[in-house]
Coordinates of C-alpha atoms in Angstrom, one line a residue:
M1 CA 0.9 15.4 22.2
G2 CA 0.7 16.8 25.7
M3 CA -2.5 16.9 27.7
T4 CA -4.4 20.3 27.9
M5 CA -5.4 21.0 31.4
P6 CA -8.9 22.4 32.0
N7 CA -9.3 26.0 33.0
I8 CA -10.1 25.5 36.7
T9 CA -11.9 28.5 38.1
N10 CA -14.0 26.9 40.8
G11 CA -14.8 23.6 42.5
L12 CA -12.8 21.2 44.6
E13 CA -10.1 20.7 42.0
A14 CA -8.9 24.2 42.6
L15 CA -7.9 23.2 46.2
T16 CA -5.1 21.0 44.8
R17 CA -3.4 23.8 42.8
P18 CA -0.9 26.2 44.4
S19 CA -1.9 29.9 44.3
T20 CA -0.3 33.2 44.6
D21 CA -3.5 34.7 46.1
R22 CA -3.1 36.1 49.7
T23 CA -5.8 35.2 52.2
R24 CA -7.2 38.1 54.2
C25 CA -10.3 38.7 56.3
I26 CA -12.1 41.8 57.7
N27 CA -14.3 41.9 60.8
A28 CA -14.6 44.1 63.8
E29 CA -11.5 42.5 65.2
N30 CA -9.5 43.4 62.1
P31 CA -11.4 46.2 60.3
R32 CA -8.7 46.9 57.7
G33 CA -7.8 43.3 56.9
G34 CA -4.2 43.8 57.9
K35 CA -1.7 40.9 57.8
G36 CA -0.9 39.9 61.4
R37 CA -3.4 42.5 62.7
A38 CA -6.4 40.4 63.7
A39 CA -7.5 39.7 67.3
M40 CA -5.4 42.5 68.9
T41 CA -7.9 44.2 71.1
A42 CA -8.4 43.3 74.8
S43 CA -11.4 42.2 76.8
N44 CA -12.0 41.6 80.5
L45 CA -10.1 38.3 79.8
G46 CA -7.0 40.2 78.8
P47 CA -5.1 41.1 75.6
S48 CA -6.2 39.5 72.4
R49 CA -9.2 37.8 74.0
K50 CA -12.2 38.6 72.0
G51 CA -12.1 42.4 72.6
T52 CA -14.1 43.6 69.6
P53 CA -16.4 41.0 68.2
C54 CA -19.0 43.3 66.7
L55 CA -19.9 46.9 65.8
K56 CA -21.9 48.5 68.7
N57 CA -24.7 51.0 68.9
I58 CA -25.1 52.1 65.2
P59 CA -27.5 55.0 65.4
P60 CA -30.3 55.6 63.0
G61 CA -29.2 57.3 59.8
Q62 CA -25.5 56.3 60.2
D63 CA -23.4 54.7 57.4
V64 CA -20.7 52.3 58.3
V65 CA -17.9 51.3 56.0
L66 CA -17.4 47.6 56.5
A67 CA -14.6 47.2 54.0
D68 CA -12.4 49.5 52.0
L69 CA -9.9 47.6 50.0
S70 CA -7.2 48.7 47.5
G71 CA -5.7 46.7 44.6
A72 CA -7.0 43.7 42.9
G73 CA -8.8 40.8 44.7
E74 CA -11.9 38.8 45.2
I75 CA -14.4 38.4 48.1
R76 CA -15.0 34.7 48.6
H77 CA -17.4 34.6 51.6
I78 CA -19.4 37.1 53.6
W79 CA -21.0 36.2 57.0
M80 CA -23.2 38.6 59.0
T81 CA -25.7 38.4 61.8
V82 CA -27.9 41.0 63.6
T83 CA -31.1 41.1 65.7
D84 CA -34.3 41.0 63.6
A85 CA -36.0 43.5 66.1
T86 CA -34.7 46.2 68.3
S87 CA -37.9 46.6 70.3
P88 CA -41.7 46.2 69.8
T89 CA -41.6 49.4 67.9
G90 CA -38.6 48.4 65.8
P91 CA -39.4 45.0 64.2
N92 CA -38.1 45.6 60.6
V93 CA -34.3 45.5 61.1
L94 CA -33.7 43.1 58.2
R95 CA -35.5 45.6 55.8
N96 CA -34.0 48.7 57.2
L97 CA -30.4 47.8 57.1
I98 CA -29.1 48.4 53.5
L99 CA -26.1 46.6 52.1
E100 CA -24.1 48.4 49.3
C101 CA -21.0 47.3 47.4
Y102 CA -18.9 49.6 45.1
W103 CA -16.2 48.2 42.9
D104 CA -13.1 49.9 41.4
G105 CA -13.9 53.4 42.5
E106 CA -17.4 53.6 41.1
Q107 CA -19.7 56.4 42.3
T108 CA -23.0 54.4 42.2
P109 CA -23.3 51.0 43.9
S110 CA -23.3 47.7 42.1
V111 CA -25.1 46.1 45.0
C112 CA -28.0 48.0 46.9
V113 CA -30.3 45.6 48.7
P114 CA -32.0 45.4 52.1
L115 CA -29.8 43.0 54.3
G116 CA -32.5 40.4 54.8
D117 CA -33.6 40.3 51.1
F118 CA -30.0 39.9 49.9
F119 CA -29.7 36.7 51.9
C120 CA -33.2 35.4 50.7
C121 CA -34.9 36.5 53.9
G122 CA -37.6 39.0 52.7
H123 CA -40.5 40.5 54.7
A124 CA -38.0 41.4 57.4
Q125 CA -38.2 37.7 58.4
A126 CA -35.3 35.3 58.8
C127 CA -35.6 31.7 57.6
R128 CA -33.4 28.8 57.0
V129 CA -31.8 28.7 53.5
E130 CA -29.5 25.9 52.2
S131 CA -28.2 26.8 48.8
V132 CA -24.9 27.0 47.0
P133 CA -24.3 30.8 47.0
V134 CA -26.6 31.8 49.9
A135 CA -27.1 29.9 53.2
V136 CA -28.8 31.0 56.4
Y137 CA -28.5 28.9 59.5
P138 CA -30.0 29.2 63.0
R139 CA -30.2 31.9 64.1
R140 CA -29.8 34.5 61.5
G141 CA -26.4 33.3 60.4
F142 CA -26.3 34.9 57.0
N143 CA -23.7 33.5 54.5
C144 CA -22.9 34.5 51.0
Y145 CA -20.5 32.7 48.6
W146 CA -21.1 34.7 45.5
P147 CA -17.6 35.5 44.1
M148 CA -17.0 39.2 44.1
P149 CA -13.9 40.2 42.1
F150 CA -12.5 43.7 41.9
H151 CA -9.7 45.1 39.8
S152 CA -8.5 48.1 41.8
G153 CA -10.6 48.3 44.9
A154 CA -13.8 47.4 46.8
R155 CA -15.9 49.3 49.3
I156 CA -18.8 47.7 51.2
V157 CA -21.1 50.0 53.2
L158 CA -23.9 49.2 55.7
R159 CA -26.5 52.0 56.0
N160 CA -28.8 52.0 59.0
R161 CA -32.2 53.3 58.0
H162 CA -33.9 51.7 60.9
N163 CA -35.9 53.8 63.3
E164 CA -33.8 52.7 66.3
P165 CA -30.1 52.1 67.0
I166 CA -28.6 48.7 66.2
E167 CA -27.0 47.5 69.4
A168 CA -24.6 44.9 67.9
F169 CA -23.8 44.0 64.2
F170 CA -21.4 41.1 63.6
Y171 CA -19.7 40.5 60.3
Q172 CA -16.8 38.8 58.5
I173 CA -15.6 39.4 54.9
D174 CA -13.2 36.7 53.7
Y175 CA -11.3 37.7 50.6
V176 CA -8.0 37.3 48.7
E177 CA -5.6 39.8 47.4
K178 CA -4.3 39.2 43.8
D179 CA -1.5 40.5 41.8
E180 CA -4.0 41.4 39.0
L181 CA -7.2 40.3 37.4
P182 CA -7.8 39.9 33.6
E183 CA -9.5 42.9 32.3
E184 CA -12.5 41.0 31.0
V185 CA -13.5 39.6 34.5
M186 CA -17.0 40.8 35.3
T187 CA -18.2 42.2 38.6
F188 CA -21.1 41.2 40.9
H189 CA -24.4 43.2 40.9
A190 CA -27.6 42.9 42.9
Q191 CA -30.6 45.2 42.8
W192 CA -33.8 45.3 45.0
R193 CA -37.2 46.4 43.7
R194 CA -40.7 46.5 45.1
Q195 CA -44.3 47.3 44.1
R196 CA -46.7 47.4 47.0
V197 CA -49.5 46.8 44.7
T198 CA -48.7 45.6 41.1
E199 CA -50.4 47.1 38.1
L200 CA -53.3 45.1 36.6
G201 CA -52.3 43.3 33.5
Q202 CA -48.7 44.7 33.6
D203 CA -45.7 42.5 34.2
Y204 CA -43.7 43.2 37.3
V205 CA -40.2 44.3 36.5
I206 CA -37.4 42.4 38.3
L207 CA -34.6 43.9 36.3
D208 CA -34.3 46.5 33.6
G209 CA -31.9 49.2 32.3
V210 CA -28.9 46.9 32.2
H211 CA -26.5 47.6 29.3
G212 CA -23.2 45.8 28.6
R213 CA -22.1 42.2 28.5
G214 CA -22.9 39.8 31.3
S215 CA -24.7 36.9 32.9
Y216 CA -27.9 36.8 34.9
V217 CA -27.4 34.5 37.8
G218 CA -30.2 34.6 40.2
T219 CA -33.6 35.9 41.4
Y220 CA -35.1 36.2 44.9
L221 CA -38.9 36.9 45.2
A222 CA -40.7 38.0 48.4
L223 CA -44.4 37.7 47.6
T224 CA -47.4 38.9 49.6
A225 CA -50.6 37.7 48.2
L226 CA -53.3 40.4 48.1
E227 CA -55.9 38.2 46.6
S228 CA -57.2 34.7 47.3
R229 CA -56.8 31.5 45.1
W230 CA -53.6 30.4 43.4
W231 CA -51.2 33.2 42.5
G232 CA -48.5 31.4 40.5
E233 CA -49.5 31.1 36.8
G234 CA -47.4 34.0 35.7
E235 CA -44.4 33.3 33.6
V236 CA -40.9 34.7 34.2
K237 CA -39.7 36.3 31.0
V238 CA -36.2 37.4 30.0
Y239 CA -35.7 39.9 27.1
L240 CA -32.2 39.6 25.7
D241 CA -30.1 41.8 23.3
G242 CA -32.7 43.9 21.7
D243 CA -35.8 41.8 22.3
K244 CA -38.9 44.2 22.2
D245 CA -42.4 42.6 22.1
Y246 CA -41.5 39.1 23.1
P247 CA -38.7 37.6 25.1
T248 CA -36.1 34.9 24.2
W249 CA -36.4 33.1 27.4
C250 CA -39.5 32.2 29.5
S251 CA -40.7 29.8 32.2
T252 CA -44.1 28.0 32.1
G253 CA -45.3 29.4 35.4
S254 CA -44.0 31.0 38.7
E255 CA -43.7 27.8 40.8
D256 CA -42.2 26.1 37.8
Y257 CA -39.4 28.8 37.6
F258 CA -38.5 28.2 41.3
G259 CA -38.3 24.4 40.7
G260 CA -41.6 23.2 42.0
A261 CA -44.8 22.1 40.4
W262 CA -48.6 21.7 40.9
S263 CA -48.8 24.6 43.4
F264 CA -46.2 23.0 45.7
A265 CA -49.1 20.9 46.8
G266 CA -49.0 18.5 49.8
Q267 CA -52.1 17.1 51.6
D268 CA -53.0 17.5 55.3
P269 CA -54.6 14.5 57.1
D270 CA -58.1 16.0 56.4
G271 CA -57.4 16.1 52.7
R272 CA -56.9 19.8 52.3
M273 CA -54.0 21.1 50.3
H274 CA -51.0 22.9 51.9
E275 CA -47.9 24.3 50.2
V276 CA -44.7 22.4 50.9
T277 CA -41.6 24.5 51.5
Y278 CA -38.1 23.3 50.5
S279 CA -34.5 24.6 50.2
G280 CA -32.1 23.2 47.5
A281 CA -28.7 23.9 46.0
Y282 CA -30.1 26.1 43.1
M283 CA -33.7 26.7 43.9
G284 CA -36.0 26.9 46.9
F285 CA -39.2 28.0 48.6
P286 CA -37.9 28.4 52.2
F287 CA -40.6 30.8 53.6
H288 CA -44.3 30.6 53.9
S289 CA -46.3 32.3 56.7
R290 CA -49.7 33.8 57.7
Q291 CA -48.2 35.6 60.7
L292 CA -44.9 37.6 60.8
D293 CA -42.6 37.4 63.9
N294 CA -42.2 40.3 66.2
R295 CA -45.7 41.6 65.4
E296 CA -47.6 39.8 68.2
S297 CA -50.3 41.9 69.9
Q298 CA -53.0 41.3 72.5
Y299 CA -55.0 44.1 71.1
W300 CA -54.6 44.2 67.3
D301 CA -55.1 41.3 64.8
A302 CA -51.7 39.9 64.2
D303 CA -52.6 37.9 61.0
T304 CA -51.1 39.0 57.7
P305 CA -51.8 38.2 54.1
V306 CA -49.9 35.0 53.1
T307 CA -46.3 35.8 52.6
R308 CA -43.8 33.6 50.7
G309 CA -40.1 33.7 49.7
F310 CA -38.4 32.0 46.8
Y311 CA -35.0 31.8 45.1
R312 CA -33.6 30.5 41.8
W313 CA -29.9 30.5 41.0
H314 CA -28.8 30.3 37.4
I315 CA -25.4 28.8 38.2
P316 CA -25.3 25.8 36.0
D317 CA -27.5 27.6 33.5
P318 CA -26.6 31.3 33.5
I319 CA -28.5 33.5 31.1
I320 CA -26.0 35.2 28.9
F321 CA -26.5 38.7 27.5
S322 CA -24.2 40.7 25.2
S323 CA -25.8 44.1 25.1
D324 CA -28.9 44.3 27.4
I325 CA -31.3 42.4 29.6
K326 CA -34.8 42.8 31.1
V327 CA -36.4 40.3 33.5
T328 CA -40.2 40.4 34.3
L329 CA -42.9 38.4 36.0
Q330 CA -46.5 38.1 35.0
Q331 CA -49.1 38.6 37.6
I332 CA -51.5 35.8 36.7
G333 CA -53.6 33.6 39.0
V334 CA -56.1 30.8 38.6
D335 CA -59.4 30.1 40.3
E336 CA -62.6 28.1 39.7
Q337 CA -63.3 30.2 36.6
G338 CA -59.8 29.9 35.1
Y339 CA -56.9 32.4 34.7
F340 CA -57.2 35.9 35.9
E341 CA -55.0 39.0 36.2
R342 CA -53.9 39.6 39.8
Q343 CA -52.5 42.4 41.9
D344 CA -50.1 41.5 44.7
D345 CA -47.2 42.9 46.7
L346 CA -43.9 41.9 45.2
A347 CA -40.4 42.6 46.2
S348 CA -37.4 41.1 44.4
V349 CA -33.7 40.9 44.2
A350 CA -31.9 40.4 40.8
Y351 CA -28.3 39.0 40.8
W352 CA -26.0 39.3 37.8
Y353 CA -22.4 39.8 36.6
Q354 CA -21.4 42.3 34.0
Q355 CA -18.6 44.3 32.7
E356 CA -18.4 47.8 34.1
P357 CA -19.6 50.5 33.8
H358 CA -23.1 49.8 34.9
K359 CA -26.1 52.1 34.6
P360 CA -27.3 53.6 37.9
F361 CA -30.2 51.7 39.5
P362 CA -33.6 53.2 38.7
Q363 CA -35.1 52.5 42.2
N364 CA -32.7 53.4 45.0
V365 CA -33.6 51.6 48.3
L366 CA -32.4 54.6 50.3
E367 CA -34.9 56.8 48.5
T368 CA -37.9 54.6 48.9
G369 CA -38.7 55.5 52.6
E370 CA -39.6 53.3 55.5
R371 CA -43.1 52.6 54.4
D372 CA -42.0 51.3 51.0
R373 CA -39.7 48.8 52.8
R374 CA -42.2 47.8 55.5
P375 CA -43.7 44.3 55.1
R376 CA -47.5 43.9 55.1

């Protein structure tokens, strides 16, 4: 009897197999991804010498189409970089640039997230991230490896909702053209939400209103603590396929969900506890700060509430749903008297795959206004 070969869809083994896919890339040097059409523009060094490395002077309110693709294919890698502040009066670039993705001619986006938060850099602050699907390297080198398949077309839009022009925006989208994709292949989704002050005793909603078949694959959380003592006793809860009062899946606490334990505790030389940051393949706590960059002042107090950023990728352990899914986070803390209900400032990104069509997102980042995106 002959050997049955495994269905190789990812991993190093795939590199050994011939493919009919056609490699393409889009950037400012080749905005349409044309074959044999890259690096054509001239600079002061002459023809085809780095003539158009970036998009320049994107004014406030302008929308820029980064990619407009026809036919079947899959985006394999996205790289982007931009300044994090345009001036002392424009520090929140990473919250005010909105990334949107539309698949197969849909009218509402499957991805709608502030640029920084999409790459696990919330609070309009860049930090180093070293994970499998998202990596951020010095300085603000944003990389995404989430596979993004499309059956008949893809459109990626950058919306400038910053209060000042963006002088230079660099990007590259690496993708393949395919002859076709199986009909059942699911598309990538990412949704941003925020509550500036969570409701007492009410779970924060990371994701809701999703209907169809799919897999939940990741969570990013940008937390600003509005109360003292430990914040992370709340459980992440996942309601699946008709769950009502109680979920099918839950964590044992917030730091547990993101892969840590015991309050991420390390000890200073004087014996006081401090939180230890880390960045791993599937989970991380890459950001912790009491002061945000680009907000220095010789007049006003520059201190902020404690801000933190976390990610968890359900790649080896995707959470499968067949009809619907809801993901929430309890706001529970602990102090000398025990557990207590907290109110903090939470922003999050949910990442999932599902078969289209998807339901329109209930909270549109473009409609939130600058204050609702502004970090504390």
